[in-house]
Coordinates of C-alpha atoms in Angstrom, one line a residue:
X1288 CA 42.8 7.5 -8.4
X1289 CA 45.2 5.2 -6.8
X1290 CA 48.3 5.0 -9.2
X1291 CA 50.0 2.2 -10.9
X1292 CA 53.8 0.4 -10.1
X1293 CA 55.2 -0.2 -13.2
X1294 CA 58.3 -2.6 -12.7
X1295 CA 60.7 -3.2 -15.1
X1296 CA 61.8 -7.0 -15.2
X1297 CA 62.6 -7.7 -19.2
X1298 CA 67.0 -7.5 -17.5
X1299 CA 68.5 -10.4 -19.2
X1300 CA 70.7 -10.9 -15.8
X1301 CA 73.6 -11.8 -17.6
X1302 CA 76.5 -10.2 -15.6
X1303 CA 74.9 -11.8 -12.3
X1304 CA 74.7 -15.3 -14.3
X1305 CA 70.7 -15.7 -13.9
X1306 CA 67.7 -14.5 -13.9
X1307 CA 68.1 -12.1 -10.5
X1308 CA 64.5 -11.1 -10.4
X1309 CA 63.6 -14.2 -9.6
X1310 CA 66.6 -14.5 -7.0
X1311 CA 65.3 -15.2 -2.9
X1312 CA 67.7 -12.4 -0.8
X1313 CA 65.3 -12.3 2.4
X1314 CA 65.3 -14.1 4.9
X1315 CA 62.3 -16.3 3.8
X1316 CA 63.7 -16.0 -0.2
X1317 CA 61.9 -13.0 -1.1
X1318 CA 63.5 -11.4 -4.3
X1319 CA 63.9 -7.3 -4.4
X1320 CA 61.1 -6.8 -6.1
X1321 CA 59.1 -8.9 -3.3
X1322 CA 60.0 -5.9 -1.1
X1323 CA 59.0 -3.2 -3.4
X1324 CA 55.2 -4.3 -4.1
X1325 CA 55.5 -4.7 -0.4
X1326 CA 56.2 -1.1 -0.2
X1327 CA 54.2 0.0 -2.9
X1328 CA 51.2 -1.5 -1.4
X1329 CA 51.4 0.5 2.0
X1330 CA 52.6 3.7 -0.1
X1331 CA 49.0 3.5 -1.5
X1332 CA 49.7 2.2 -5.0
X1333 CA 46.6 0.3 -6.5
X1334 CA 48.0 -2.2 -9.5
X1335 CA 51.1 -3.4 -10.7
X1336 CA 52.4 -3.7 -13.8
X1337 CA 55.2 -6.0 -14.7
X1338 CA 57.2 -5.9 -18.1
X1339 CA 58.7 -8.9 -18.7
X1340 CA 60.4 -11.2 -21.6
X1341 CA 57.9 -13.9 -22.7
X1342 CA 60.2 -16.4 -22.5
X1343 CA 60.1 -16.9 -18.9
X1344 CA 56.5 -16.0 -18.3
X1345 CA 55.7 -19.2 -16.7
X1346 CA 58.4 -19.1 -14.0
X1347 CA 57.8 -15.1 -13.8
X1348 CA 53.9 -16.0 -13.4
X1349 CA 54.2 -19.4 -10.9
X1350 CA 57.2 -18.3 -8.5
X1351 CA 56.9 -14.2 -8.7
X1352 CA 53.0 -13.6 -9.2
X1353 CA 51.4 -16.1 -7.0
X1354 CA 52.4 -14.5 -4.2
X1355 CA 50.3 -10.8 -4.8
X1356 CA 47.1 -12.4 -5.4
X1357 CA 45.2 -11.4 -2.9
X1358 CA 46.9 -8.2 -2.2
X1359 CA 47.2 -6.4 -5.3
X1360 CA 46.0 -6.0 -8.5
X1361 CA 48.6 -7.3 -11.3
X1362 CA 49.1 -7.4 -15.3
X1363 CA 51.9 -8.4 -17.4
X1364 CA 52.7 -7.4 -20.9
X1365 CA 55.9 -8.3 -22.9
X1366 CA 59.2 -6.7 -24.7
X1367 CA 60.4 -7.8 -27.6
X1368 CA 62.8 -6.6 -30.3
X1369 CA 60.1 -6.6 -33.0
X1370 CA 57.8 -4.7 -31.1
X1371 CA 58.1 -1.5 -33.0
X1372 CA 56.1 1.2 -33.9
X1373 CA 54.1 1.1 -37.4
X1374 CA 56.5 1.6 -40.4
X1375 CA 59.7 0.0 -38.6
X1376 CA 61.3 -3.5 -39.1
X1377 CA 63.6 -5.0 -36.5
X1378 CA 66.7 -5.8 -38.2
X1379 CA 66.8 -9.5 -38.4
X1380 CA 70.6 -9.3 -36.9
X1381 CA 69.2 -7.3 -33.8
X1382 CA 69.4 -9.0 -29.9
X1383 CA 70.3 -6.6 -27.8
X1384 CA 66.8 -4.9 -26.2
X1385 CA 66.0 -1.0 -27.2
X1386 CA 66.1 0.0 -23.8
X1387 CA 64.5 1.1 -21.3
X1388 CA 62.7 3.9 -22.6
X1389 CA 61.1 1.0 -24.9
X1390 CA 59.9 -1.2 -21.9
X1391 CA 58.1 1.7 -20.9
X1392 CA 56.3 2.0 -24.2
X1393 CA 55.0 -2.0 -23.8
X1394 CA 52.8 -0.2 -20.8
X1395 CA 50.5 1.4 -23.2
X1396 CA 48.1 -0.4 -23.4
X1397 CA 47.7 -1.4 -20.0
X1398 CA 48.3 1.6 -17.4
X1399 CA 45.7 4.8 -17.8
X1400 CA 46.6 6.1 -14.5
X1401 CA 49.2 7.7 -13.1
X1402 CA 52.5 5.6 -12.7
X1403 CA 56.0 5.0 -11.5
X1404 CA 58.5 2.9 -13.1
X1405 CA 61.1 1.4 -11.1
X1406 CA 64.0 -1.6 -11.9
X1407 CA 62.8 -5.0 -10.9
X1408 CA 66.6 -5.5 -8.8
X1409 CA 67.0 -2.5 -7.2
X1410 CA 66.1 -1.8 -3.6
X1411 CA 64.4 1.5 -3.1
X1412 CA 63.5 1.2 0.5
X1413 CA 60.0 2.4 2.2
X1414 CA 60.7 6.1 1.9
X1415 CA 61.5 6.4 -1.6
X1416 CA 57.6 5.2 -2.9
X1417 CA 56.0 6.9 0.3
X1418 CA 57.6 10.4 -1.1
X1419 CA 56.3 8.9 -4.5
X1420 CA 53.3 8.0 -4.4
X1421 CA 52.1 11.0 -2.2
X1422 CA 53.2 13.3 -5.5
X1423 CA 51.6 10.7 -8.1
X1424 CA 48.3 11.2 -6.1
X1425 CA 48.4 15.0 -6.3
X1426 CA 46.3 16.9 -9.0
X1427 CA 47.6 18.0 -12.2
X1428 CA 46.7 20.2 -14.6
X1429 CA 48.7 20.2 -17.4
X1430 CA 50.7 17.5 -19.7
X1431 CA 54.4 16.5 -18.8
X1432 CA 53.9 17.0 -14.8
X1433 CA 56.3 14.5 -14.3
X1434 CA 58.8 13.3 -11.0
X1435 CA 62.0 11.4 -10.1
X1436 CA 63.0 10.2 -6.9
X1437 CA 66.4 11.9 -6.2
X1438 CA 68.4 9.6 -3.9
X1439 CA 71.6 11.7 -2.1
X1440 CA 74.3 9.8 -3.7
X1441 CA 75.9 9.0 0.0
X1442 CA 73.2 6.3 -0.2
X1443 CA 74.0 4.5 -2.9
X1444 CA 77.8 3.7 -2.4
X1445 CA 79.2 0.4 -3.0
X1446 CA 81.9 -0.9 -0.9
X1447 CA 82.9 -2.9 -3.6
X1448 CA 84.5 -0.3 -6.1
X1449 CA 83.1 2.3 -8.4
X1450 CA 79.4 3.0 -9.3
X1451 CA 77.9 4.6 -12.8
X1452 CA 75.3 7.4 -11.2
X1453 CA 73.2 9.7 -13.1
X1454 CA 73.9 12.8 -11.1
X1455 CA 71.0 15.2 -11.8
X1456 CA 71.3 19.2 -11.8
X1457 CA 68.3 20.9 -10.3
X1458 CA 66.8 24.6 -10.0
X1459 CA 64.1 25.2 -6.8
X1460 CA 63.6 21.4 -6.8
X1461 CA 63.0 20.8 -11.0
X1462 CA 65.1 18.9 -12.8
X1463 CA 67.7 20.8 -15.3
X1464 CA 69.8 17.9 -16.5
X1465 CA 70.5 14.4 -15.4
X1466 CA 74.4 13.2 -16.5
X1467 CA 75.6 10.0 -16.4
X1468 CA 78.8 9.6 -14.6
X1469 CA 80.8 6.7 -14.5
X1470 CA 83.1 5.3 -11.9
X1471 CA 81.8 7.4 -9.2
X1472 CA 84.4 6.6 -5.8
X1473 CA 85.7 7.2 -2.5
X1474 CA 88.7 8.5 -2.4
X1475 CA 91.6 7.7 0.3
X1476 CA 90.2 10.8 2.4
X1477 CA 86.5 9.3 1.9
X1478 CA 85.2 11.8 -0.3
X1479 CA 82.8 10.9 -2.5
X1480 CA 84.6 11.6 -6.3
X1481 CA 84.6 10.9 -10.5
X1482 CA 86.7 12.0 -12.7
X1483 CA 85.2 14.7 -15.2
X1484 CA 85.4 14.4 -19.5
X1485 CA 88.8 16.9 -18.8
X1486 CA 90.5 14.0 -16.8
X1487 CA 90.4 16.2 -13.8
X1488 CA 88.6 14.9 -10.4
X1489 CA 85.7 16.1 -9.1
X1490 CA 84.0 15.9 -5.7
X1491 CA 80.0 15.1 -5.2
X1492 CA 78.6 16.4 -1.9
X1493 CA 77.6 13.5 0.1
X1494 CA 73.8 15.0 -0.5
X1495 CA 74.0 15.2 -4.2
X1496 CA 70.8 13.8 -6.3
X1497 CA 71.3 10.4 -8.5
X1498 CA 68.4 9.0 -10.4
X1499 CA 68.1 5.3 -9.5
X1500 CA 65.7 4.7 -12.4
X1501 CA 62.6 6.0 -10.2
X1502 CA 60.6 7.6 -12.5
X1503 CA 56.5 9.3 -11.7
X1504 CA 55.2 10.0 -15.1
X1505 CA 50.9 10.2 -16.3
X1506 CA 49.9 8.8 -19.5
X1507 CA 50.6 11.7 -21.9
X1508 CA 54.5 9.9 -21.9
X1509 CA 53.7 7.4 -23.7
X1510 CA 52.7 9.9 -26.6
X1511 CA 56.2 11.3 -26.0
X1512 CA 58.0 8.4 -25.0
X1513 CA 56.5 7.1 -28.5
X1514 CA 57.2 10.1 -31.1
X1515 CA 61.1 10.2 -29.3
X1516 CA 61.6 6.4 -29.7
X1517 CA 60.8 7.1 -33.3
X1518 CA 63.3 10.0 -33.7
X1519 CA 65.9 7.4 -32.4
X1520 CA 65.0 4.5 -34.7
X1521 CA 65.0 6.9 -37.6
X1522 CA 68.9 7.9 -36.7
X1523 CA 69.8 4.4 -35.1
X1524 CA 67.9 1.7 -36.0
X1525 CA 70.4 -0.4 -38.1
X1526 CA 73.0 0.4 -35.2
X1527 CA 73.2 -3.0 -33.5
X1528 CA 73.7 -1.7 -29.8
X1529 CA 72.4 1.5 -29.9
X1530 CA 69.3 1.7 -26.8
X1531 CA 67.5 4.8 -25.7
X1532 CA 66.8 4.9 -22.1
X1533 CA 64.6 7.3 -20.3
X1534 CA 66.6 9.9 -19.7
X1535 CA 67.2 10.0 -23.0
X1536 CA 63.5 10.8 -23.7
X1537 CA 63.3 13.2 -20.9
X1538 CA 66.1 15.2 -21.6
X1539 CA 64.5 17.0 -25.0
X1540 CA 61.1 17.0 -23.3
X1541 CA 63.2 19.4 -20.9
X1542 CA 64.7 21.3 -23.1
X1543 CA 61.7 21.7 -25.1
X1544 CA 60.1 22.9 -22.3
X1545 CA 57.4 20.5 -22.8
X1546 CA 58.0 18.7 -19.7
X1547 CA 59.4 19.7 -16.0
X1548 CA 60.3 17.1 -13.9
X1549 CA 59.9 17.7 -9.7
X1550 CA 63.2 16.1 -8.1
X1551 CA 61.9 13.9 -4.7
X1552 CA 63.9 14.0 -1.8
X1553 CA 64.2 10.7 -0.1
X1554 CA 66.5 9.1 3.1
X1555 CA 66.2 6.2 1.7
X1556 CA 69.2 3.7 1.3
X1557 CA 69.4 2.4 -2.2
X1558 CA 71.2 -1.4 -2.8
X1559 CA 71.0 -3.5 -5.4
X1560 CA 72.8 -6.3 -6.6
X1561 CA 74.8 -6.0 -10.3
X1562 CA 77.0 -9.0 -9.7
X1563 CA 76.8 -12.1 -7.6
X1564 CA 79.9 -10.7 -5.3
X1565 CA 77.2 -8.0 -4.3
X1566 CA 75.0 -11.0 -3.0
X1567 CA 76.2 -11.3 0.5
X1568 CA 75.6 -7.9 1.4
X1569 CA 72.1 -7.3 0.0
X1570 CA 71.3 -10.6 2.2
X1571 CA 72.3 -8.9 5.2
X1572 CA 71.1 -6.0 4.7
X1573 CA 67.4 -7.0 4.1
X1574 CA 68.3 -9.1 7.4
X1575 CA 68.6 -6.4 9.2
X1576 CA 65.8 -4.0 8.1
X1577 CA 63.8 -7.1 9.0
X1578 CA 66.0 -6.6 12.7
X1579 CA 65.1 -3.6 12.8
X1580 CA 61.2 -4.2 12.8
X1581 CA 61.0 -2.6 8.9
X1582 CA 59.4 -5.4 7.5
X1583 CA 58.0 -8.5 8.3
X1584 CA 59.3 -12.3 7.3
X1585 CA 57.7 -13.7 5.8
X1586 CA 56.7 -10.2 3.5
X1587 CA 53.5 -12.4 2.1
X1588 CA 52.5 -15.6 4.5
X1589 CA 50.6 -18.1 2.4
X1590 CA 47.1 -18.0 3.1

């Protein structure tokens, strides 16, 4: 069974002043996400899945899905704030979304297969869904067989300041513990460095794991993904920012010993672009993998 991309695209965009999903960066405009179906499709992956906000459907539909058919399979489905299990009210004072953990529920319905969830603006590169989707086609026998890409954190460096990295512990390639560290930087010797919750500094190895939000789950998450959203509403619901992403789902399901989660090595360069400064370099970038004979331009010719 050929499994499912499931791309999360719901990001309201609002520190990059628009919606960036929809954003041309290659040379012929193609967005991010253009190169990831791209790389999906040639890593074997047979749909994809798009969550979206349903107030820019028709945009999302004419200027992003036009160009797959033909290609690949795709669905859409929708997030919303009042799109909460049985029993819960959105508060009518609630904007902010419920996070990311909560766009992965909206896929319920429409993904029986295994399945990776990635974020519609990053740039994962060929490598990452190769390693990927080889492990989402393997056989499993048992529930919470799960994955992450684990990008070495030398790969995901900004020249443009500090990053916020979720710098994963593992044992013999399983996951133990993903923490989220902020303001991740070089330091004046070039050493890759944060600051730990005692104030003191801290080196990475250039090699360290990061979760870039490339997840490889099976179905039996929703169930979990569901029943933990529920524990959050029940202790957060009327708190107006609160959001659960997935690591906060898959860190009890470790714990619990109810799920293990393989950590993938990948050489793959991570970029992506948070603010419109970062908008140069992700253009020139995507020029040159295009150089280099990675891809072609344009990624989808017009039949």
């Amino acid at each position: 069974m050929k499994p499912t991309l499931f791309v999360l695209a719901a990001g309201m965009g609002s520190r990059y002043g628009g919606l960036k999903q929809l954003d041309g960066l290659g040379p012929n405009g193609e967005t991010i996400m253009d190169y990831s179906i791209f790389d999906a499709i040639r890593a074997g992956f047979g749909k994809v899945v798009f969550v979206i906000r349903k107030d820019f459907e028709n945009d999302f539909r004419e200027k992003i899905l036009s160009k797959y058919e033909g290609r690949i399979p795709v669905e859409v489905v929708f997030q919303s704030t009042d799109k909460l299990p049985e029993g819960y009210a959105c508060p009518e004072d609630r904007t902010k979304p419920w996070g990311t953990n909560h766009a992965v529920l909206m896929g319920a319905e429409a993904i029986k297969e295994p399945f990776a969830v990635i974020n519609a603006d990053d740039f994962y590169g060929r490598d990452a869904f190769a390693v990927m989707g080889k492990d989402l086609m393997r056989e499993r026998n048992r529930k919470g067989d799960y994955s992450m890409v684990g990008f070495r954190v030398s790969n995901t460096m900004s020249e443009y300041g500090s990053v916020a990295r979720g710098v994963c512990e593992n044992k013999d390639g399983v996951l133990t513990s993903v923490v989220e560290r902020t303001a991740i930087s070089y330091n004046p010797d070039h050493d890759i460095v944060f600051t730990d919750e005692n104030g003191v500094e801290q080196k990475l190895a250039p090699n360290t794991p990061v979760s870039m939000n490339f997840w490889g789950f099976t179905p039996d998450y929703f169930d979990f993904a569901g029943r933990e959203f529920r524990r959050f509403l029940d202790a957060k619901l009327t708190t107006p920012k609160a959001e659960m992403t997935i690591p906060d789902c898959i860190d009890p399901l470790i714990k619990s010993g109810e799920a293990s989660v393989k950590v993938l090595d990948t050489d793959s360069k991570w970029f992506g672009v948070t603010y419109s400064a970062d908008r140069p370099a992700v253009v020139a970038k995507l020029q040159a993998l295009v150089d280099a004979g990675e891809y072609p331009t344009p990624l989808f010719p017009k039949a």
